[in-house]
mmCIF file of C-alpha atoms in Angstrom:
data_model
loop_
_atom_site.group_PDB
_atom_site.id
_atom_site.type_symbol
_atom_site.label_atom_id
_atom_site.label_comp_id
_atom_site.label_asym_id
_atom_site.label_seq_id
_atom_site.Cartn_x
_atom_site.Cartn_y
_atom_site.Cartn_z
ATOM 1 C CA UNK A 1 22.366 -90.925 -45.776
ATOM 2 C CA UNK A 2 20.167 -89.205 -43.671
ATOM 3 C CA UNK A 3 21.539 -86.752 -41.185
ATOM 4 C CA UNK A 4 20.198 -85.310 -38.106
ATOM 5 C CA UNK A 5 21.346 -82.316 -36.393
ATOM 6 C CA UNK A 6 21.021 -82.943 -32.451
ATOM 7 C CA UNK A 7 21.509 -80.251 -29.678
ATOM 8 C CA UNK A 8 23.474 -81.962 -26.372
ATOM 9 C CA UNK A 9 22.705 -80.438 -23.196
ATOM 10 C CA UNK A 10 24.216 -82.037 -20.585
ATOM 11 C CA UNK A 11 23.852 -79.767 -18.088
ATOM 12 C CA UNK A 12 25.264 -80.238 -14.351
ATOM 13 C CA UNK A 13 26.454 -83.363 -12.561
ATOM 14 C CA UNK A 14 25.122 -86.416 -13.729
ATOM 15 C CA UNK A 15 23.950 -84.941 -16.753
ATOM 16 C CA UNK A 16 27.053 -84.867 -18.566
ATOM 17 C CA UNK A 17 28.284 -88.656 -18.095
ATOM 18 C CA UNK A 18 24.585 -89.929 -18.870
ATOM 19 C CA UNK A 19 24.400 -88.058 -22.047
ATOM 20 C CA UNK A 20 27.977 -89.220 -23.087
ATOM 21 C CA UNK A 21 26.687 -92.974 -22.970
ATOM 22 C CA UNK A 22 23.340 -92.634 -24.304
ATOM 23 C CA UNK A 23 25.422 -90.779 -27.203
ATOM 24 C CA UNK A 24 27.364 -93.751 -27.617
ATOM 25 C CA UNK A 25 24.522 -95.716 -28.193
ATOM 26 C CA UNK A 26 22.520 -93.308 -30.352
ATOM 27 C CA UNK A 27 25.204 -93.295 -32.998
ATOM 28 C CA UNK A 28 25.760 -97.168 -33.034
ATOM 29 C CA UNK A 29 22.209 -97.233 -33.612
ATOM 30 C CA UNK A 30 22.386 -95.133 -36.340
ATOM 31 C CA UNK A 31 25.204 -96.729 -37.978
ATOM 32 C CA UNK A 32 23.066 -99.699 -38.071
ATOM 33 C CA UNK A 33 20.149 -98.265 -39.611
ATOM 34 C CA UNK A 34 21.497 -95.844 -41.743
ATOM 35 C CA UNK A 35 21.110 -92.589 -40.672
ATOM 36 C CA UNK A 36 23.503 -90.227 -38.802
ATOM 37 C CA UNK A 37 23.660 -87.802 -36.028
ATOM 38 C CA UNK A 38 25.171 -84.906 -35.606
ATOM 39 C CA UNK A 39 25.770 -83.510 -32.365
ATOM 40 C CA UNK A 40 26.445 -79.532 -31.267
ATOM 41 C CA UNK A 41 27.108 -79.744 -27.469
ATOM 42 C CA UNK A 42 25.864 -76.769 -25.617
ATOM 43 C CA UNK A 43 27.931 -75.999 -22.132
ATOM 44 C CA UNK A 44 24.550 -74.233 -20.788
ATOM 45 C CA UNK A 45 24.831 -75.107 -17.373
ATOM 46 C CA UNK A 46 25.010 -73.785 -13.624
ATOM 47 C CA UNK A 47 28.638 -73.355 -13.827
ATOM 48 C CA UNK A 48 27.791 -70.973 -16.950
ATOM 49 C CA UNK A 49 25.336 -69.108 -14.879
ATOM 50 C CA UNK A 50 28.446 -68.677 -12.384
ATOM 51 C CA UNK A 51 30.736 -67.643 -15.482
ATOM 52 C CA UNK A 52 28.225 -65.659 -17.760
ATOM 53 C CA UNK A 53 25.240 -64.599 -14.879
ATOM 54 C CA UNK A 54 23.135 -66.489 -17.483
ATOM 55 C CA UNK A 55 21.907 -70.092 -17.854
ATOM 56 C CA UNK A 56 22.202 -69.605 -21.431
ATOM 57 C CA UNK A 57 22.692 -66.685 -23.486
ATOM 58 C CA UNK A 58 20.216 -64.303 -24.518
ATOM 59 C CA UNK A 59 19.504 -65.800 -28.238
ATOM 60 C CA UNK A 60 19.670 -69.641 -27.145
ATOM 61 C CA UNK A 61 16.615 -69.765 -27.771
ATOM 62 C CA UNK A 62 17.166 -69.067 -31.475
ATOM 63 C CA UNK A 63 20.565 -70.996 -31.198
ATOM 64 C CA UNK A 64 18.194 -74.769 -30.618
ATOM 65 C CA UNK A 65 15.447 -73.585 -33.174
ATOM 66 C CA UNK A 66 17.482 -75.030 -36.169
ATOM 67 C CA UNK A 67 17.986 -78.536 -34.799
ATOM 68 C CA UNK A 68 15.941 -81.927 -35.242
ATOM 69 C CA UNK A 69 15.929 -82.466 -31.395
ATOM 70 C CA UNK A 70 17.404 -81.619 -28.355
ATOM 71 C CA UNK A 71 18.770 -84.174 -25.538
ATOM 72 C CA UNK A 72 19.672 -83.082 -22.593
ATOM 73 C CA UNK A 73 21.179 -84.489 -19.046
ATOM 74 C CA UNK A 74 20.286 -82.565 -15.983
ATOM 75 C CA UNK A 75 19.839 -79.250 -14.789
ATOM 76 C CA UNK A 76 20.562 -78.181 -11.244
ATOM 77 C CA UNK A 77 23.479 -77.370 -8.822
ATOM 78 C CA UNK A 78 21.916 -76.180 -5.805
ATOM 79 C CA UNK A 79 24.778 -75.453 -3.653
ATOM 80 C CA UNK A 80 25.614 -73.385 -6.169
ATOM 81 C CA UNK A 81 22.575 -71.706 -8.068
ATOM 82 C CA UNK A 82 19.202 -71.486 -6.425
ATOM 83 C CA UNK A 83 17.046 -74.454 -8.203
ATOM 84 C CA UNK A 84 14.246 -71.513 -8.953
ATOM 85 C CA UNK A 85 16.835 -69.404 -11.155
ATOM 86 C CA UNK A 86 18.534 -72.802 -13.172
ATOM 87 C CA UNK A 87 14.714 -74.260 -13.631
ATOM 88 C CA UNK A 88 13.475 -71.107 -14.952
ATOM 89 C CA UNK A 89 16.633 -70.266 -17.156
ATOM 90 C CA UNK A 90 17.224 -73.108 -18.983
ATOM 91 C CA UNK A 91 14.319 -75.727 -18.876
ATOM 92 C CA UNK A 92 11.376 -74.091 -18.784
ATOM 93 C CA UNK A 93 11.734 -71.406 -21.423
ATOM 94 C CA UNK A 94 13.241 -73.964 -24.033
ATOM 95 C CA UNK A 95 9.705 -76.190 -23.139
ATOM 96 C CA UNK A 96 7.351 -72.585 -23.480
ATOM 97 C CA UNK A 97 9.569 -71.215 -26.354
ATOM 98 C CA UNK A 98 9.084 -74.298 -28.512
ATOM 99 C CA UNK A 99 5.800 -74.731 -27.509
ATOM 100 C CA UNK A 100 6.571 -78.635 -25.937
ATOM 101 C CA UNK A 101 3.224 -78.768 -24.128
ATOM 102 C CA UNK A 102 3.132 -82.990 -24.454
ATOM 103 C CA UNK A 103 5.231 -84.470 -21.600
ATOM 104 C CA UNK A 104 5.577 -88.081 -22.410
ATOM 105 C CA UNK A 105 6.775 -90.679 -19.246
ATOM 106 C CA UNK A 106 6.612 -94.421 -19.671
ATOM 107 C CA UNK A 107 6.510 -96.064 -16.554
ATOM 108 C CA UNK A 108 6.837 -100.006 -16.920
ATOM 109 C CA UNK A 109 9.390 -102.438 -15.607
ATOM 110 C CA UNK A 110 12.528 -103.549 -17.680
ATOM 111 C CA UNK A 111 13.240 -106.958 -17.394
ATOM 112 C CA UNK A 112 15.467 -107.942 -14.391
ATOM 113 C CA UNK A 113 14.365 -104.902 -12.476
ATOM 114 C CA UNK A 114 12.465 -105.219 -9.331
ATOM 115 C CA UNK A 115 9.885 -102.514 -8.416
ATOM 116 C CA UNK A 116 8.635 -102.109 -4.572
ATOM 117 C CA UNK A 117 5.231 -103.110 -5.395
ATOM 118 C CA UNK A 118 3.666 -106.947 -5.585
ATOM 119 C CA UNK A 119 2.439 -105.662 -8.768
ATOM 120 C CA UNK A 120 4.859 -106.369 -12.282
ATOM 121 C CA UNK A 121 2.651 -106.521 -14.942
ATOM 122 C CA UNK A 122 1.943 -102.841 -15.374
ATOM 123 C CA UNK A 123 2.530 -100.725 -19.173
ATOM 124 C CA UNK A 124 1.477 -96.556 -17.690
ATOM 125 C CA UNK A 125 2.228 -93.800 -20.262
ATOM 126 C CA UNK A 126 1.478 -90.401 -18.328
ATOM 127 C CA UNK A 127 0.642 -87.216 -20.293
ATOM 128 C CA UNK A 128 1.228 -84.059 -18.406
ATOM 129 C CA UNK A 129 0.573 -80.635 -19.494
ATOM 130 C CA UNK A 130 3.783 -78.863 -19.745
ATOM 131 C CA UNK A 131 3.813 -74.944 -20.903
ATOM 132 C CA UNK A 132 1.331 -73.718 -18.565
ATOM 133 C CA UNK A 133 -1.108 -74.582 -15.641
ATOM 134 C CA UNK A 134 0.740 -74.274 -12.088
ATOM 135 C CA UNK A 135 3.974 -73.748 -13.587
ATOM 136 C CA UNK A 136 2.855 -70.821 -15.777
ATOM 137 C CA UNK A 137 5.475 -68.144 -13.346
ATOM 138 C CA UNK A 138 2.215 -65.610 -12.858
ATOM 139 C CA UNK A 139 2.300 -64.200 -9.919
ATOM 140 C CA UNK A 140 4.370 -62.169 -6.932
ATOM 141 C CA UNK A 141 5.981 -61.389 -3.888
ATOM 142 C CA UNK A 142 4.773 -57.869 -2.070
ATOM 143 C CA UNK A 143 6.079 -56.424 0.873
ATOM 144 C CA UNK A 144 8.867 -58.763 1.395
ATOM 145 C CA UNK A 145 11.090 -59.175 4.051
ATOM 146 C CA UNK A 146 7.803 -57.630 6.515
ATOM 147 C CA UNK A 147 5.377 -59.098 8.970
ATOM 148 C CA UNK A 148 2.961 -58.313 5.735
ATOM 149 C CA UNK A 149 4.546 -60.303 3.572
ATOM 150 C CA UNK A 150 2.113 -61.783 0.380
ATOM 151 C CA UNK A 151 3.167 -64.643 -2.171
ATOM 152 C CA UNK A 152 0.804 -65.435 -4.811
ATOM 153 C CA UNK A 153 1.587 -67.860 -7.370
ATOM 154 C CA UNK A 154 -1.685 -68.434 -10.417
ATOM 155 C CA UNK A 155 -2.167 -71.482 -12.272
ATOM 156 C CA UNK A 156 -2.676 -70.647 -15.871
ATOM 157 C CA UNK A 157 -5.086 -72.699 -17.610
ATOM 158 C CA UNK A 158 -6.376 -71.840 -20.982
ATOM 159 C CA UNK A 159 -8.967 -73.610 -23.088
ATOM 160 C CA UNK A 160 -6.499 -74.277 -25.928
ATOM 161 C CA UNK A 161 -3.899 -75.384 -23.592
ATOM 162 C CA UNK A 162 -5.886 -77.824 -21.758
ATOM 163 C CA UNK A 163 -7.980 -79.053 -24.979
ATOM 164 C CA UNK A 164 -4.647 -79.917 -26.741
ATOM 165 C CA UNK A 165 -2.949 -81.831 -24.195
ATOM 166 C CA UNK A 166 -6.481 -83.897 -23.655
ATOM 167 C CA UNK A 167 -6.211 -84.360 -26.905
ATOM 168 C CA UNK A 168 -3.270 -85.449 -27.242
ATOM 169 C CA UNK A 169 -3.561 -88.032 -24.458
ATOM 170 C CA UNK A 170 -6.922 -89.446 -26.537
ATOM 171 C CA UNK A 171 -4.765 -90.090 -29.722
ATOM 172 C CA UNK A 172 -2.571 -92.200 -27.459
ATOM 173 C CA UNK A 173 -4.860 -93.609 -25.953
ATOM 174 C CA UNK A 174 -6.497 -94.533 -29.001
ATOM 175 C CA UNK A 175 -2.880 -95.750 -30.283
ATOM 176 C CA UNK A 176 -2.519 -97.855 -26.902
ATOM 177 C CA UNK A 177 -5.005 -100.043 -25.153
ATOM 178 C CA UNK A 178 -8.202 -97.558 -25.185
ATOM 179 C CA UNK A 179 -8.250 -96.184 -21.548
ATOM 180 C CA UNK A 180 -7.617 -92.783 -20.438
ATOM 181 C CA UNK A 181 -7.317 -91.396 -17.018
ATOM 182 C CA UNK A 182 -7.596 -87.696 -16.311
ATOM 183 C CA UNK A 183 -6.504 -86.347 -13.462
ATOM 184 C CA UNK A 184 -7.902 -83.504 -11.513
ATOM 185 C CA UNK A 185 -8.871 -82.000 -7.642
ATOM 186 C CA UNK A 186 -12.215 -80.509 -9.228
ATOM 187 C CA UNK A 187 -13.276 -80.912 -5.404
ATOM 188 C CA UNK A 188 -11.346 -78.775 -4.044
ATOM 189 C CA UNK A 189 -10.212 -76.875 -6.905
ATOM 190 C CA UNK A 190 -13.943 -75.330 -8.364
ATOM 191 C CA UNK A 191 -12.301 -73.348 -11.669
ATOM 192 C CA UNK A 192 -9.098 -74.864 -13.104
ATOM 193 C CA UNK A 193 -10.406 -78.377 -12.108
ATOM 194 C CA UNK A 194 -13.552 -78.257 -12.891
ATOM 195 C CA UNK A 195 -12.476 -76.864 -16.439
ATOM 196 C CA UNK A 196 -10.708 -79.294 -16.944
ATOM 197 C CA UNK A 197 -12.897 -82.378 -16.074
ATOM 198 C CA UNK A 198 -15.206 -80.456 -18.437
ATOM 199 C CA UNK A 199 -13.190 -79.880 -20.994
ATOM 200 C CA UNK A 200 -12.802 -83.875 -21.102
ATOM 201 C CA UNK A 201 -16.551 -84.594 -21.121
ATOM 202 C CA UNK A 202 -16.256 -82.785 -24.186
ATOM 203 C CA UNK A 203 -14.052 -84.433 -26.209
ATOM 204 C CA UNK A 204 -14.319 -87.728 -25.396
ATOM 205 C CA UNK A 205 -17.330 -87.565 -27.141
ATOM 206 C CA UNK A 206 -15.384 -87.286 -30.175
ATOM 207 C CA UNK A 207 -13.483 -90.906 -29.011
ATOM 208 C CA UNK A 208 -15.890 -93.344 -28.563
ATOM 209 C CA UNK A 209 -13.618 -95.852 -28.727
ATOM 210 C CA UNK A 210 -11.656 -94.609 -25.909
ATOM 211 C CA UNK A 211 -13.113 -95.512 -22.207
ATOM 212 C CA UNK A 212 -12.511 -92.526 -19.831
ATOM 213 C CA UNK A 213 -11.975 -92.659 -16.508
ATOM 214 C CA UNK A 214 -11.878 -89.151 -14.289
ATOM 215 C CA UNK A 215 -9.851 -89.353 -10.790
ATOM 216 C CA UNK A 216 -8.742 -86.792 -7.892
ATOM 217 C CA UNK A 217 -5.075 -86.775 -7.914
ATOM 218 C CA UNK A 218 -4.826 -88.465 -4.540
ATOM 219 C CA UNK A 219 -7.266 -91.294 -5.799
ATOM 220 C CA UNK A 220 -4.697 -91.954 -8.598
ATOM 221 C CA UNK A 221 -1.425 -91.391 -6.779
ATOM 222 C CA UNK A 222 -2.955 -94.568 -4.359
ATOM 223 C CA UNK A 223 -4.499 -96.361 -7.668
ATOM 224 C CA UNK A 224 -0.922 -96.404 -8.960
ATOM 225 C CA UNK A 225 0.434 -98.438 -5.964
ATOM 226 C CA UNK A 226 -2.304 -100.619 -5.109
ATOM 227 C CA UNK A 227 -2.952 -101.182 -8.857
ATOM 228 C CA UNK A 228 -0.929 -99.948 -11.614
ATOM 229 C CA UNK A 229 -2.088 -102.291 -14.111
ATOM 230 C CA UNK A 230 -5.201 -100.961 -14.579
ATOM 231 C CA UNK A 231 -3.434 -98.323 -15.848
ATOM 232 C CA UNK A 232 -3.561 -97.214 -19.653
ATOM 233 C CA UNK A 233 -2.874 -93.701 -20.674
ATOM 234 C CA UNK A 234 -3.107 -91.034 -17.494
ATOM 235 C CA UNK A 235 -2.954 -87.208 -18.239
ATOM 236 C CA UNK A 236 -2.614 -84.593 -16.033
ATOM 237 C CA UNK A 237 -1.759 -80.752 -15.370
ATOM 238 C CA UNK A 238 1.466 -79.592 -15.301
ATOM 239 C CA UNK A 239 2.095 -80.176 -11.322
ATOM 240 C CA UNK A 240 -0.291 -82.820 -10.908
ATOM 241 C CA UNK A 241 1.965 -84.935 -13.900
ATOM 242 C CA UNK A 242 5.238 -83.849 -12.348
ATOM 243 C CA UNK A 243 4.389 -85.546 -8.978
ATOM 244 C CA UNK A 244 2.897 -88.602 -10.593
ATOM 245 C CA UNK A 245 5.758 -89.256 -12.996
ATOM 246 C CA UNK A 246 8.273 -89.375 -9.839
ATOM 247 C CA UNK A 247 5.559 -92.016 -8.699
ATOM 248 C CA UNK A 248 5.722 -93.837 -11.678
ATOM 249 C CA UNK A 249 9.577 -93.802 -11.828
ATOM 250 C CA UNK A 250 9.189 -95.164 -7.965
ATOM 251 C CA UNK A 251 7.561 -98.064 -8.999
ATOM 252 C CA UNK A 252 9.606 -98.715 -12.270
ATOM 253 C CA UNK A 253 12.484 -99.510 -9.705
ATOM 254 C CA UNK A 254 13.626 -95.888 -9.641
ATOM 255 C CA UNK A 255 14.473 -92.397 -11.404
ATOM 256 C CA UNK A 256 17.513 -94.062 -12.746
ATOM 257 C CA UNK A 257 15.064 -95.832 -15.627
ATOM 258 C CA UNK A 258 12.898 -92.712 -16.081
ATOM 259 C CA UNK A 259 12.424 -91.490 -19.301
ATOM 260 C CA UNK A 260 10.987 -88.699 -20.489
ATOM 261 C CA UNK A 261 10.259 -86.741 -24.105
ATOM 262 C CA UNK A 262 8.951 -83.010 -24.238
ATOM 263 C CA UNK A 263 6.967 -82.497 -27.681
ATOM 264 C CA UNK A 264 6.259 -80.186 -29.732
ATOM 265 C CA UNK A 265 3.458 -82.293 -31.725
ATOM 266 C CA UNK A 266 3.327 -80.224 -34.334
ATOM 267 C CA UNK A 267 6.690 -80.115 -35.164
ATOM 268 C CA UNK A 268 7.247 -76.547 -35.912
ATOM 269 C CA UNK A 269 10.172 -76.282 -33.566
ATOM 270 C CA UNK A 270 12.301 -79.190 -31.871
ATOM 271 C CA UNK A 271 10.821 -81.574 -29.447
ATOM 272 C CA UNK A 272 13.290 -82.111 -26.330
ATOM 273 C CA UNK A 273 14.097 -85.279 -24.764
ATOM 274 C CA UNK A 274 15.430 -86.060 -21.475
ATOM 275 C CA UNK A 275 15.934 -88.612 -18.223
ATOM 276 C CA UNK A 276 13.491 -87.398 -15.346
ATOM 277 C CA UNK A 277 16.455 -87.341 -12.905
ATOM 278 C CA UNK A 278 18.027 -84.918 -11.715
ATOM 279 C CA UNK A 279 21.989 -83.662 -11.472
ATOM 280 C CA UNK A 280 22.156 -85.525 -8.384
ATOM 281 C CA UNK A 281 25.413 -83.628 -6.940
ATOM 282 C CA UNK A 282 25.898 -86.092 -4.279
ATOM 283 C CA UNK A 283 27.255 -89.150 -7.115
ATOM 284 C CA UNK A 284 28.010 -86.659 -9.248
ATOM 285 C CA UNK A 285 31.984 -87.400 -8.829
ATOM 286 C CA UNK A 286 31.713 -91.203 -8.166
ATOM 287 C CA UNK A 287 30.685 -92.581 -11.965
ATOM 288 C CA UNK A 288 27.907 -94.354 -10.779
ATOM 289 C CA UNK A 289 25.116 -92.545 -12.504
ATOM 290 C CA UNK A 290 22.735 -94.926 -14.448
ATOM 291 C CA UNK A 291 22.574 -93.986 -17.784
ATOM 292 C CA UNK A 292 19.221 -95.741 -18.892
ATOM 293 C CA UNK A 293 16.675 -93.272 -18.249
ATOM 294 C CA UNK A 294 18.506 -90.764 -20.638
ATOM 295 C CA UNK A 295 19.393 -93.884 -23.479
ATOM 296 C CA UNK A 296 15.357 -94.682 -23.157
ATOM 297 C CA UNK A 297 15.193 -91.061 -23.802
ATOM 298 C CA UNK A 298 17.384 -91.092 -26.500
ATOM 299 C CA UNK A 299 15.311 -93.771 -28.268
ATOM 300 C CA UNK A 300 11.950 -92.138 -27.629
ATOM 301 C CA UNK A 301 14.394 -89.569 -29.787
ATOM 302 C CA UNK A 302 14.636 -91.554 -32.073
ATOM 303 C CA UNK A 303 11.037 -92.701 -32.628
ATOM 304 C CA UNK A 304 10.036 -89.305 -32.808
ATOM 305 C CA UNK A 305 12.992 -88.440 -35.897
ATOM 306 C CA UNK A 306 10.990 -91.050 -37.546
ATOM 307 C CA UNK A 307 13.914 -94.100 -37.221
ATOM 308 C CA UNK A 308 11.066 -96.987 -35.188
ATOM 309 C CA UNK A 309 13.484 -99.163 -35.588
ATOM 310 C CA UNK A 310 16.846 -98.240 -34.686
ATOM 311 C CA UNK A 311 14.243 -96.974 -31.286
ATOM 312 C CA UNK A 312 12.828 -100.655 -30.846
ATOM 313 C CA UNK A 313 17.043 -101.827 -31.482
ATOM 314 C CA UNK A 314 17.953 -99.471 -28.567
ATOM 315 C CA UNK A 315 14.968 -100.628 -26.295
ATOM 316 C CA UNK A 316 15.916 -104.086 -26.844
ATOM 317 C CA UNK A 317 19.367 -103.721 -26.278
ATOM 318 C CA UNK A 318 18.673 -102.127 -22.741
ATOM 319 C CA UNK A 319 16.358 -104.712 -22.072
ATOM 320 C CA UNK A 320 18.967 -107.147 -23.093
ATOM 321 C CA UNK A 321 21.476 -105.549 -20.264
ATOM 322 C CA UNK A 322 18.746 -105.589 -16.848
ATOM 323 C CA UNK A 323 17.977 -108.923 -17.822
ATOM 324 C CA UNK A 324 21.805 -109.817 -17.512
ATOM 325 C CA UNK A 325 20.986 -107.782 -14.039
ATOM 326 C CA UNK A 326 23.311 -105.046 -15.364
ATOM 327 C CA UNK A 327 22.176 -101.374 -14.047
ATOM 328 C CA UNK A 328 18.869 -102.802 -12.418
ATOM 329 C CA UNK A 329 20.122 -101.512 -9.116
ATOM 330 C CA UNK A 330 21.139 -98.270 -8.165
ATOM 331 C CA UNK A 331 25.026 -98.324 -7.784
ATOM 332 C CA UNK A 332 25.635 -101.133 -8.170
ATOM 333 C CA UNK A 333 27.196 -100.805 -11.737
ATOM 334 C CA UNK A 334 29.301 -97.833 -13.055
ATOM 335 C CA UNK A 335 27.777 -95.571 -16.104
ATOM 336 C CA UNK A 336 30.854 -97.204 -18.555
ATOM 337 C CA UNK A 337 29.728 -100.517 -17.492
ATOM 338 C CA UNK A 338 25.991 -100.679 -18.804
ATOM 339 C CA UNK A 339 26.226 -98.425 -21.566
ATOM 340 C CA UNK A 340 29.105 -100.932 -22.769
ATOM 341 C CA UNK A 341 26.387 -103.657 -21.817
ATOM 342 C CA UNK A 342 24.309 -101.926 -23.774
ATOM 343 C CA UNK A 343 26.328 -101.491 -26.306
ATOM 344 C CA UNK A 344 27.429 -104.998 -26.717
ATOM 345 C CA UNK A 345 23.185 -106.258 -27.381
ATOM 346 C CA UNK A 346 23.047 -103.745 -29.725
ATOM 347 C CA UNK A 347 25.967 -105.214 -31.689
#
């Protein structure tokens, strides 16, 4: 039987109930299909930055680099630890460390679920550049605390960063339906931008069979309301895909179905996986929390192990739940509730 070693990360808040149902469902899964996981649970949180001064230790690093995958729950405890330190000492480096520059988001609606929009029929995967770009950390603060104060914060964008994720986005595109949209502000933004849209022209020569589309990130963020199912393949830079994925997740019905996968495509370190929520402190205590964002996460997991179809059982088993109208509104069911749901269509 094959076995795969998994690093948990809960995290803070709702991280640590969400994981502990999409676990559930991960190993049923696997007993089905013949494979097992096995899980190392990592307390790398904010309350271990409060204990330890660290988010996680100095070799975690090297700690995750032995392990098929990593899933984790949420990171973030503001009241207690300043969202720029937890982001930057636990997320971030495990995404630049292992070199997870694909950020995959599937933004469709499950069936029972009702999204704002008029709209229904929509099926977006977003793409967004994840080790560099805007959220690349170059920069500084001079003369602070003075009437001269100066911040400067540099987006990073390098040609092999932005040709792989482009890239990238073409094979799925390719895989998919044949559209791509890229996303820039080459308007306003005359370097990184304009690189970028560039960089595109280039290799979409080299996918003919893909049709490319190039829009301003306002022109999308309105394309994705008024029309979402025009909508193939979108990839973006690294802030320009954070804000649209919290769009997309708005018009899934919420961030309680957002999933999310970090990947590192060529496999040379583990890929992470994880719900695009965050710790949300305020239902932290009440056991609320939906747990399908991080059990789609867990199957995207799955997929990416290799095991399609213990990934399609999970998928169908969640579908199986919101179509019962179990977790397709926020509250309204406790985490136990749907992942036994969930549970029960996965048999």
């Amino acid at each position: 039987m094959t076995t795969y070693k998994i690093a948990l990360i809960p995290g803070d808040g709702i991280g640590v109930p969400v994981v502990d149902a999409a676990w559930a469902v991960l190993e049923r899964a696997g007993a089905r299909h013949g494979f097992q996981l096995s899980a190392t649970r990592f307390p790398w949180s904010c309350d271990f930055y409060r204990e330890t001064g660290a988010m996680m230790p100095a070799d975690g690093i090297e700690t995750l680099r032995p392990f098929d995958a990593i899933l984790l729950g949420a990171v973030g405890w503001p009241a207690a630890v300043p969202d720029a330190v937890s982001l930057h000492g636990l997320l971030l480096p495990i995404r630049k460390a292992f070199r997870q520059y694909a950020n995959i988001r599937p933004h469709r609606l499950l069936p029972g679920v009702e999204g704002p929009l008029r709209k229904a029929g929509f099926d977006i995967l977003c793409i967004r550049e994840n080790t560099e770009g805007e959220y690349s950390g170059a920069g500084g603060r001079v003369h602070v605390g003075t009437p001269d104060e100066v911040a400067v914060e540099t987006a990073v964008f390098t040609r092999v960063g932005v040709e792989r994720i482009l890239r990238f986005g073409f094979e799925q595109a390719r895989a998919r339906r044949g559209k791509l949209a890229s996303v820039t502000k080459s308007n306003a933004q005359k370097h990184t931008m304009v690189f970028w849209d560039e960089m595109t022209q280039t290799i979409a020569a080299e996918y003919p069979d893909v049709a490319v589309t190039p829009y301003h990130i306002d022109a999308m963020a309105a394309r994705m309301v008024m029309a979402p199912d025009t909508l193939d393949v979108v990839v973006a830079s690294n802030l320009f895909g954070d804000i649209l994925t919290d769009l997309g997740a708005a018009i899934q019905g919420g961030l309680g179905f957002a999933a999310s996968a970090n990947i590192t495509p060529d496999r040379t370190a583990p890929s992470m996986f994880e719900p695009v929520h965050g710790s949300a402190p305020d239902i932290a205590h009440l056991g609320i929390a939906n747990p399908i964002a991080t059990i789609w996460s867990g199957a995207m997991m799955l997929e990416h192990l290799g095991e399609r179809d213990a990934a399609a059982d999970v998928m169908r088993a969640v579908e199986a739940a919101t179509a019962r109208g179990i977790g397709t509104r926020p509250g309204q069911d406790r985490t136990d509730t749907i992942a036994s749901a969930v549970l029960d269509a996965l048999g």
